[in-house]
């Protein structure tokens, strides 16, 4: 809500493009060209005038000590974070010269652009940056650290059909929140869940931790990490076996129902109970509730994809509303990512370059790639919109790569991240409040445009300007290339069949909505975006891709030596690792009292969490809200949050999910021991 203004202050509208589903409309208070406060505005009808505590602290991000104010060239050792001040001309001259040298000596594939998630804005990624790296013939990055398996599964079954709108959860009589914690991410769903509960709706939460939402659930299924697939298949088997599958819906709207039933058949309640470590009666209670209550809204998060079976798990979860016939009514169906609702807007349209036939590099295996020498090496990495040292699995191998003296590293970021400390050149980037941006939610069905609220801090520049300048310096610019924010916005919006409407709506109101309206109902207003508008329950490409076939279960990776499952979900402090510089307090590892007691660990003790990949030293938090056999160290923390400077990613394998090449963070298996006094 807007705060009252003091003399000299003004309100300026903006919109949040950070990696969060909600896409809040913002009301920014500005005085003398500086942001003094940020709150929500009513423009986005879903977020309704309030924002998260994370972004309320954004002024500290803008003006804090970690802000990079001008270009810098390394003057200390790699990782030390020491830079001498440089002009933009000198810094970009050096970067362009090194790019040219790598391309000329061993080809463009020696260059790796690395970006992910720092902004979901159309203007800060896949524009002039893609043009530069495509025309250079650089290696191509597969952006798979999040949402790749779920995207593959959703596309395979439904062609990425838009999901239930947040506001329609208020109409549900059963809500299932599976592998997601909306109390800390995508927070605007919570009031709609509460509204439904006040009406008498039942709530089921599937999560290894007793989250705030789980405390208010009618049924909390605290499953063992990585066993979402057995749980979903057992629920499905029960529906088929008890005659509760909606045969009429399956016959009319799906392919593959019999094959799906055949694949679910081995998953008795008892077998699923052994894998999930849940009581069989609880799994049955879930299946019964799901069969009995309608409308039933299923909110599927990204937790279930973060393991070896992640793609199949998401596919099985998303198949449940089809099997039980939950579509066709307001508040019925599922929500995953709604980004594809804007599928006819081509985010790459401003690049004006074709992807070259160069090698693809899966970002989850960055460490392996960076430590390589010889012909297959990467000799120059350009990091923007990302902090890979803190966000990519197998952290110590990523660090070893960044320590290579013969790797030239450029980091273009608003703040001095842990990755930036390893840079040879740092470049100051604008935040979304210092540039024009167009962004869309992947929860809320809105697209918004916002102009700069303040001038750039220090010498910061927007992404599109810097990459356009590098194109010019490397003789890669061509007449007619969109280079300004206005030209890029025009190219992106013009790619849509509704481009003129979107443009008008964004220019006049700052916001645009889907063609299907603000809250389309699945199988009424919106249908699967498959060739025949039917759900493909066992799509052949997915079946071929998964190592054991779609819905095939790869067993628990626990070993006698490393018996605890490490999970690293999001918290209410950071958006992935964004804003991590603002949270300097030590972060503990949470563990169940039984696991702590059997290891002689008490609340607040120093501990070492370790496996064959690495170790983390921090304090212990003894917490009965974490299920036994599981330990929890949050996602998105920075090196200053632990004693060792390492985080959960130092313990995460760089193995890949069954579909989509995703990250298997939740397959980390570890041991914890007392670390003694400091
Ligand atoms: S991070 Fe999410 S909840 Fe927070 S302001 Fe941005 S869109 Fe809103």
Coordinates of C-alpha atoms in Angstrom, one line a residue, residues 180-665:
X180 CA 6.1 -25.6 -2.7
X181 CA 6.1 -23.2 0.2
X182 CA 4.0 -20.2 -0.8
X183 CA 4.6 -18.6 2.6
X184 CA 8.0 -17.6 1.3
X185 CA 7.8 -17.8 -2.6
X186 CA 4.8 -16.8 -4.6
X187 CA 3.3 -15.4 -1.4
X188 CA 0.1 -14.0 -3.0
X189 CA -1.4 -17.5 -3.2
X190 CA -1.7 -17.8 0.6
X191 CA -4.7 -15.4 1.2
X192 CA -6.7 -17.2 -1.5
X193 CA -6.0 -20.5 0.2
X194 CA -7.0 -19.0 3.6
X195 CA -10.2 -17.7 2.0
X196 CA -11.1 -21.2 0.8
X197 CA -10.3 -22.7 4.2
X198 CA -12.6 -20.2 5.9
X199 CA -15.3 -21.5 3.6
X200 CA -14.5 -25.0 4.7
X201 CA -12.1 -26.2 2.0
X202 CA -9.6 -28.9 3.0
X203 CA -5.9 -28.4 2.6
X204 CA -3.2 -31.1 1.9
X205 CA 0.5 -30.2 1.9
X206 CA 3.2 -32.4 0.5
X207 CA 6.6 -31.4 1.9
X208 CA 9.4 -33.0 3.9
X209 CA 9.2 -30.0 6.3
X210 CA 6.4 -28.8 8.5
X211 CA 6.1 -25.4 6.7
X212 CA 3.8 -22.6 8.0
X213 CA 1.2 -23.8 5.6
X214 CA 1.6 -27.4 6.6
X215 CA 0.8 -26.4 10.2
X216 CA -2.6 -25.4 9.0
X217 CA -3.2 -28.4 6.7
X218 CA -5.8 -31.1 7.2
X219 CA -3.2 -33.6 6.0
X220 CA 0.5 -33.1 5.9
X221 CA 2.4 -35.7 3.9
X222 CA 6.0 -35.3 5.0
X223 CA 7.5 -37.6 2.4
X224 CA 11.2 -38.5 2.1
X225 CA 12.8 -36.3 -0.5
X226 CA 12.8 -37.6 -4.1
X227 CA 9.8 -39.9 -3.6
X228 CA 7.0 -37.7 -5.0
X229 CA 6.8 -40.1 -8.0
X230 CA 5.8 -43.2 -5.9
X231 CA 3.3 -41.0 -3.9
X232 CA 1.6 -39.7 -7.1
X233 CA 1.6 -43.2 -8.7
X234 CA 0.1 -44.8 -5.6
X235 CA -2.6 -42.2 -5.5
X236 CA -3.4 -42.8 -9.1
X237 CA -3.4 -46.6 -8.7
X238 CA -5.9 -46.2 -5.9
X239 CA -8.2 -44.0 -8.1
X240 CA -8.1 -46.6 -10.9
X241 CA -8.5 -49.6 -8.5
X242 CA -11.4 -48.1 -6.5
X243 CA -13.3 -47.1 -9.6
X244 CA -12.8 -43.4 -8.8
X245 CA -11.0 -42.6 -12.1
X246 CA -13.1 -40.4 -14.3
X247 CA -13.4 -42.8 -17.3
X248 CA -15.6 -40.5 -19.3
X249 CA -13.1 -37.6 -19.1
X250 CA -10.2 -39.9 -19.8
X251 CA -11.9 -41.3 -22.9
X252 CA -12.9 -37.9 -24.2
X253 CA -9.9 -35.8 -23.4
X254 CA -6.8 -38.0 -23.1
X255 CA -4.5 -40.5 -24.8
X256 CA -2.6 -43.2 -22.9
X257 CA -4.9 -43.7 -19.9
X258 CA -4.6 -47.5 -20.0
X259 CA -0.9 -47.3 -20.3
X260 CA -0.7 -44.9 -17.4
X261 CA -2.8 -47.3 -15.3
X262 CA -0.5 -50.1 -16.2
X263 CA 2.5 -48.2 -15.1
X264 CA 0.9 -47.1 -11.9
X265 CA -0.2 -50.7 -11.1
X266 CA 3.0 -51.9 -9.2
X267 CA 2.6 -48.9 -6.8
X268 CA 0.4 -50.4 -4.1
X269 CA -0.1 -48.2 -1.0
X270 CA 2.3 -50.5 0.9
X271 CA 5.1 -50.2 -1.6
X272 CA 4.7 -46.4 -1.9
X273 CA 4.7 -46.2 1.9
X274 CA 8.1 -48.0 2.1
X275 CA 9.6 -45.6 -0.5
X276 CA 8.0 -42.4 0.8
X277 CA 8.4 -43.3 4.5
X278 CA 4.8 -42.3 5.0
X279 CA 2.0 -44.4 6.6
X280 CA 0.0 -46.2 3.9
X281 CA -3.1 -44.9 5.6
X282 CA -2.1 -41.3 4.9
X283 CA -1.5 -42.0 1.2
X284 CA -4.9 -43.6 1.0
X285 CA -6.5 -40.7 2.9
X286 CA -5.0 -38.3 0.4
X287 CA -6.3 -40.3 -2.6
X288 CA -9.7 -40.5 -1.0
X289 CA -9.9 -36.8 -0.3
X290 CA -8.8 -36.1 -3.8
X291 CA -11.5 -38.4 -5.2
X292 CA -14.2 -37.0 -2.9
X293 CA -13.8 -33.2 -3.1
X294 CA -14.3 -30.9 -6.0
X295 CA -13.4 -28.3 -7.1
X296 CA -9.9 -29.6 -6.3
X297 CA -6.9 -27.2 -7.0
X298 CA -3.5 -28.7 -7.2
X299 CA -0.6 -26.3 -6.8
X300 CA 2.5 -28.1 -8.0
X301 CA 5.8 -26.4 -7.1
X302 CA 9.4 -27.0 -8.2
X303 CA 10.5 -29.1 -5.2
X304 CA 9.4 -32.5 -6.8
X305 CA 11.6 -31.9 -9.8
X306 CA 14.9 -31.5 -7.9
X307 CA 15.9 -35.2 -8.0
X308 CA 16.7 -38.1 -10.3
X309 CA 13.0 -38.8 -10.9
X310 CA 12.0 -35.2 -11.2
X311 CA 10.5 -35.1 -14.6
X312 CA 8.4 -38.3 -14.1
X313 CA 7.3 -37.0 -10.7
X314 CA 5.9 -33.8 -12.2
X315 CA 4.3 -35.7 -15.0
X316 CA 2.6 -38.1 -12.5
X317 CA 1.4 -35.2 -10.3
X318 CA 0.0 -33.3 -13.3
X319 CA -1.8 -36.5 -14.5
X320 CA -3.8 -36.7 -11.2
X321 CA -6.4 -34.1 -12.1
X322 CA -7.0 -35.8 -15.5
X323 CA -7.4 -39.3 -13.9
X324 CA -9.7 -37.9 -11.2
X325 CA -11.6 -35.7 -13.6
X326 CA -11.0 -32.4 -11.8
X327 CA -11.1 -30.0 -14.8
X328 CA -13.9 -28.0 -16.2
X329 CA -14.9 -26.1 -13.1
X330 CA -13.6 -22.8 -11.6
X331 CA -11.0 -23.8 -8.9
X332 CA -10.4 -27.2 -10.4
X333 CA -7.2 -28.5 -12.1
X334 CA -3.6 -27.5 -11.5
X335 CA -1.1 -24.7 -11.6
X336 CA 2.6 -25.1 -12.4
X337 CA 4.3 -22.3 -14.3
X338 CA 2.1 -20.0 -16.3
X339 CA 4.9 -18.5 -18.3
X340 CA 3.7 -20.4 -21.4
X341 CA 0.5 -18.4 -21.2
X342 CA 2.4 -15.8 -23.2
X343 CA 3.8 -18.3 -25.6
X344 CA 3.1 -16.3 -28.7
X345 CA 5.4 -13.5 -27.5
X346 CA 8.8 -14.4 -28.7
X347 CA 11.4 -13.3 -26.1
X348 CA 14.2 -13.9 -28.6
X349 CA 12.6 -11.7 -31.3
X350 CA 15.0 -8.7 -30.7
X351 CA 18.1 -10.8 -31.0
X352 CA 17.9 -10.9 -34.8
X353 CA 20.4 -13.7 -34.9
X354 CA 20.1 -17.5 -35.4
X355 CA 21.5 -19.9 -32.9
X356 CA 24.8 -21.3 -34.2
X357 CA 25.4 -25.1 -34.4
X358 CA 27.9 -24.9 -31.6
X359 CA 28.1 -27.1 -28.5
X360 CA 25.5 -27.0 -25.8
X361 CA 26.6 -26.8 -22.2
X362 CA 24.3 -27.8 -19.4
X363 CA 24.6 -25.2 -16.7
X364 CA 24.2 -27.9 -14.0
X365 CA 27.6 -29.3 -15.1
X366 CA 29.4 -25.9 -15.2
X367 CA 32.1 -27.1 -12.8
X368 CA 33.0 -30.1 -15.1
X369 CA 33.3 -27.8 -18.1
X370 CA 35.3 -25.1 -16.3
X371 CA 38.0 -27.4 -15.0
X372 CA 38.5 -28.9 -18.5
X373 CA 41.8 -28.0 -20.3
X374 CA 42.8 -28.4 -23.9
X375 CA 40.6 -28.3 -26.9
X376 CA 37.3 -28.6 -25.1
X377 CA 38.0 -25.9 -22.5
X378 CA 36.1 -22.8 -21.9
X379 CA 38.6 -19.9 -22.0
X380 CA 36.2 -17.0 -21.4
X381 CA 33.0 -17.0 -19.3
X382 CA 30.7 -14.0 -19.3
X383 CA 28.3 -14.1 -16.3
X384 CA 25.3 -11.8 -16.2
X385 CA 21.9 -12.1 -14.4
X386 CA 23.4 -14.9 -12.4
X387 CA 25.6 -16.0 -9.5
X388 CA 26.7 -19.5 -10.5
X389 CA 29.1 -20.1 -7.6
X390 CA 26.2 -20.0 -5.2
X391 CA 23.4 -21.4 -7.4
X392 CA 24.9 -24.3 -9.4
X393 CA 25.5 -27.9 -8.1
X394 CA 29.0 -29.2 -7.3
X395 CA 30.1 -25.9 -6.0
X396 CA 33.7 -26.8 -5.3
X397 CA 34.3 -27.8 -8.8
X398 CA 32.7 -24.6 -10.0
X399 CA 35.1 -22.7 -7.7
X400 CA 38.1 -24.7 -9.0
X401 CA 37.1 -23.7 -12.5
X402 CA 36.8 -20.0 -11.6
X403 CA 40.2 -20.2 -9.9
X404 CA 41.9 -21.1 -13.2
X405 CA 44.4 -18.4 -14.0
X406 CA 43.9 -19.0 -17.8
X407 CA 40.1 -18.5 -17.6
X408 CA 39.1 -15.0 -18.3
X409 CA 35.9 -14.2 -16.3
X410 CA 33.6 -11.2 -16.8
X411 CA 30.8 -10.6 -14.3
X412 CA 28.2 -8.0 -15.1
X413 CA 26.0 -7.5 -12.1
X414 CA 24.5 -4.8 -9.8
X415 CA 26.3 -6.1 -6.7
X416 CA 29.6 -7.8 -5.8
X417 CA 28.4 -11.5 -5.7
X418 CA 30.5 -14.4 -4.6
X419 CA 31.0 -15.2 -8.3
X420 CA 32.0 -11.6 -9.1
X421 CA 34.9 -11.9 -6.6
X422 CA 36.5 -14.3 -9.1
X423 CA 36.1 -11.9 -12.1
X424 CA 38.9 -10.5 -14.2
X425 CA 36.6 -7.7 -15.2
X426 CA 33.5 -6.5 -13.3
X427 CA 30.9 -4.4 -15.0
X428 CA 28.1 -2.5 -13.1
X429 CA 24.6 -3.4 -14.2
X430 CA 21.5 -1.4 -13.6
X431 CA 18.6 -2.9 -11.5
X432 CA 15.1 -2.9 -12.8
X433 CA 14.4 0.4 -11.1
X434 CA 17.1 2.1 -13.3
X435 CA 16.0 1.0 -16.7
X436 CA 12.9 0.3 -18.8
X437 CA 11.6 -3.3 -18.4
X438 CA 8.8 -5.4 -19.7
X439 CA 8.0 -8.5 -17.7
X440 CA 5.3 -11.2 -17.2
X441 CA 4.4 -13.3 -14.2
X442 CA 4.6 -17.1 -14.3
X443 CA 2.0 -17.3 -11.6
X444 CA -0.1 -14.2 -12.1
X445 CA -1.4 -13.7 -15.7
X446 CA -0.1 -10.2 -16.2
X447 CA 2.4 -8.5 -18.4
X448 CA 3.7 -5.1 -17.2
X449 CA 5.9 -2.3 -18.5
X450 CA 7.8 0.1 -16.3
X451 CA 10.2 2.9 -17.1
X452 CA 13.2 3.8 -15.0
X453 CA 12.2 5.2 -11.6
X454 CA 15.7 6.7 -10.8
X455 CA 18.8 7.4 -12.9
X456 CA 21.5 4.7 -12.9
X457 CA 23.4 4.4 -9.6
X458 CA 27.1 5.2 -10.2
X459 CA 28.1 4.3 -13.7
X460 CA 25.7 1.3 -14.0
X461 CA 24.4 0.5 -17.5
X462 CA 21.5 -1.7 -18.7
X463 CA 22.3 -5.1 -20.2
X464 CA 21.0 -4.3 -23.7
X465 CA 23.3 -1.2 -24.0
X466 CA 26.5 -3.1 -23.0
X467 CA 26.0 -6.1 -25.3
X468 CA 25.1 -3.8 -28.2
X469 CA 28.3 -1.9 -27.6
X470 CA 30.3 -5.1 -27.5
X471 CA 28.6 -6.1 -30.8
X472 CA 29.9 -2.8 -32.3
X473 CA 33.4 -3.3 -30.9
X474 CA 33.6 -6.8 -32.4
X475 CA 32.2 -5.7 -35.8
X476 CA 29.1 -7.9 -35.2
X477 CA 26.5 -5.1 -35.4
X478 CA 24.3 -4.8 -38.5
X479 CA 22.1 -2.1 -39.8
X480 CA 18.5 -2.4 -38.4
X481 CA 19.5 -4.3 -35.3
X482 CA 17.2 -3.3 -32.4
X483 CA 19.5 -1.7 -29.9
X484 CA 17.5 0.8 -27.7
X485 CA 15.0 -0.3 -25.1
X486 CA 12.2 1.1 -27.2
X487 CA 13.4 -0.8 -30.3
X488 CA 13.8 -4.1 -28.4
X489 CA 10.3 -3.7 -26.8
X490 CA 8.9 -3.1 -30.2
X491 CA 10.5 -6.2 -31.7
X492 CA 9.4 -8.4 -28.8
X493 CA 5.8 -7.2 -28.8
X494 CA 5.5 -7.2 -32.6
X495 CA 6.3 -11.0 -32.5
X496 CA 2.9 -11.6 -31.0
X497 CA -0.3 -11.8 -33.0
X498 CA -1.7 -9.5 -30.2
X499 CA 1.3 -7.2 -30.4
X500 CA -0.6 -4.0 -31.2
X501 CA -3.1 -4.6 -28.4
X502 CA -0.3 -5.5 -25.9
X503 CA 1.7 -2.4 -26.9
X504 CA -1.4 -0.1 -26.5
X505 CA -2.3 -1.6 -23.2
X506 CA 1.2 -1.4 -21.8
X507 CA 1.7 2.2 -23.0
X508 CA -1.7 3.3 -21.7
X509 CA -2.0 1.4 -18.5
X510 CA 1.4 -0.2 -17.8
X511 CA -0.3 -3.6 -17.7
X512 CA -1.8 -6.2 -20.1
X513 CA -3.8 -9.3 -19.6
X514 CA -4.2 -12.7 -21.3
X515 CA -6.5 -13.1 -24.2
X516 CA -8.3 -15.7 -22.1
X517 CA -8.9 -13.2 -19.3
X518 CA -7.5 -12.8 -15.9
X519 CA -8.7 -16.2 -14.6
X520 CA -9.2 -18.8 -17.4
X521 CA -10.8 -22.1 -16.4
X522 CA -9.0 -25.2 -17.6
X523 CA -11.1 -27.2 -20.1
X524 CA -13.6 -24.3 -20.3
X525 CA -11.6 -21.3 -21.4
X526 CA -8.3 -22.9 -22.1
X527 CA -7.3 -26.4 -23.4
X528 CA -4.1 -28.4 -23.8
X529 CA -1.9 -26.8 -26.3
X530 CA -1.2 -30.2 -28.0
X531 CA -2.0 -30.9 -31.6
X532 CA -5.5 -32.3 -30.9
X533 CA -6.2 -30.4 -27.7
X534 CA -6.0 -33.7 -25.7
X535 CA -3.8 -34.6 -22.8
X536 CA -1.1 -37.1 -23.7
X537 CA -0.6 -39.1 -20.5
X538 CA 2.4 -41.1 -21.8
X539 CA 4.0 -38.9 -24.5
X540 CA 6.4 -40.9 -26.6
X541 CA 9.3 -38.3 -26.6
X542 CA 9.3 -38.2 -22.8
X543 CA 9.1 -42.0 -22.6
X544 CA 12.2 -42.2 -24.8
X545 CA 14.1 -39.6 -22.9
X546 CA 13.7 -40.9 -19.3
X547 CA 16.3 -43.6 -18.6
X548 CA 13.7 -46.1 -17.2
X549 CA 10.9 -44.8 -19.4
X550 CA 8.3 -42.2 -18.2
X551 CA 7.1 -42.9 -14.7
X552 CA 10.1 -45.3 -14.1
X553 CA 11.4 -45.0 -10.6
X554 CA 15.1 -44.7 -9.9
X555 CA 15.7 -45.8 -6.3
X556 CA 16.9 -43.9 -3.3
X557 CA 20.6 -42.9 -3.6
X558 CA 21.2 -43.1 0.2
X559 CA 24.3 -44.9 1.3
X560 CA 25.5 -46.3 4.7
X561 CA 28.2 -43.6 4.8
X562 CA 25.9 -40.7 3.9
X563 CA 22.5 -41.6 5.3
X564 CA 20.8 -38.1 5.5
X565 CA 19.0 -36.4 2.7
X566 CA 19.9 -32.8 2.3
X567 CA 17.3 -30.4 1.0
X568 CA 17.7 -26.7 0.1
X569 CA 14.4 -25.0 -0.4
X570 CA 13.9 -21.3 -0.7
X571 CA 13.4 -19.0 2.3
X572 CA 11.8 -15.6 2.9
X573 CA 15.2 -13.9 2.6
X574 CA 16.4 -14.2 -1.0
X575 CA 15.0 -14.8 -4.5
X576 CA 17.3 -17.6 -5.5
X577 CA 20.6 -15.9 -4.4
X578 CA 19.4 -12.3 -5.3
X579 CA 19.6 -10.0 -2.3
X580 CA 21.9 -12.4 -0.5
X581 CA 24.3 -9.6 0.3
X582 CA 21.7 -8.1 2.7
X583 CA 21.6 -11.1 4.9
X584 CA 24.9 -11.6 6.7
X585 CA 23.8 -13.6 9.7
X586 CA 25.1 -17.1 10.1
X587 CA 22.6 -19.7 8.7
X588 CA 22.2 -23.0 10.6
X589 CA 21.5 -26.5 9.3
X590 CA 18.2 -27.7 10.6
X591 CA 17.9 -31.4 11.7
X592 CA 15.4 -33.6 13.5
X593 CA 16.0 -34.1 17.2
X594 CA 16.5 -37.9 16.7
X595 CA 19.2 -37.3 14.1
X596 CA 20.9 -34.7 16.2
X597 CA 20.6 -36.7 19.4
X598 CA 22.1 -39.9 17.9
X599 CA 25.1 -37.9 16.7
X600 CA 25.6 -36.0 20.0
X601 CA 24.6 -32.7 18.5
X602 CA 22.7 -30.1 20.4
X603 CA 21.1 -26.8 19.4
X604 CA 23.7 -24.2 18.4
X605 CA 26.6 -26.7 18.2
X606 CA 29.2 -26.2 15.4
X607 CA 28.8 -29.0 12.9
X608 CA 30.3 -30.3 9.7
X609 CA 28.0 -31.5 7.0
X610 CA 29.9 -33.6 4.4
X611 CA 29.9 -36.1 1.7
X612 CA 32.4 -37.1 -1.1
X613 CA 31.9 -33.8 -2.9
X614 CA 32.6 -31.3 -0.1
X615 CA 31.7 -30.0 3.3
X616 CA 30.0 -27.1 5.0
X617 CA 30.6 -25.9 8.5
X618 CA 27.9 -24.0 10.4
X619 CA 25.7 -24.2 13.5
X620 CA 23.0 -26.8 14.1
X621 CA 19.4 -26.0 14.6
X622 CA 17.5 -28.9 16.2
X623 CA 14.0 -28.8 14.7
X624 CA 11.2 -31.3 14.9
X625 CA 9.6 -29.6 11.9
X626 CA 12.2 -31.4 9.6
X627 CA 11.4 -35.0 9.1
X628 CA 13.8 -37.6 10.5
X629 CA 16.5 -38.6 8.0
X630 CA 16.4 -35.1 6.4
X631 CA 18.6 -32.0 6.9
X632 CA 17.8 -28.6 5.6
X633 CA 20.2 -25.8 4.6
X634 CA 18.5 -23.1 2.6
X635 CA 18.9 -22.3 -1.1
X636 CA 20.3 -18.9 -2.1
X637 CA 22.7 -18.3 0.9
X638 CA 26.1 -16.7 0.2
X639 CA 29.6 -17.6 1.4
X640 CA 29.3 -15.2 4.3
X641 CA 26.4 -17.2 5.8
X642 CA 28.5 -20.2 6.8
X643 CA 31.9 -20.7 8.6
X644 CA 33.4 -22.6 5.7
X645 CA 32.2 -20.2 2.9
X646 CA 30.5 -23.2 1.2
X647 CA 26.8 -23.8 1.0
X648 CA 24.4 -26.7 0.3
X649 CA 25.5 -26.7 -3.4
X650 CA 28.9 -27.9 -2.3
X651 CA 27.2 -31.2 -1.4
X652 CA 24.8 -31.4 -4.4
X653 CA 25.8 -33.8 -7.2
X654 CA 25.8 -32.6 -10.8
X655 CA 23.8 -35.6 -12.0
X656 CA 20.8 -34.8 -14.1
X657 CA 17.1 -35.4 -13.8
X658 CA 15.3 -38.1 -15.9
X659 CA 13.8 -35.4 -18.2
X660 CA 15.1 -32.0 -19.2
X661 CA 18.6 -32.2 -17.8
X662 CA 17.6 -30.6 -14.6
X663 CA 19.5 -30.3 -11.3
X664 CA 19.3 -33.0 -8.7
X665 CA 19.8 -30.9 -5.6

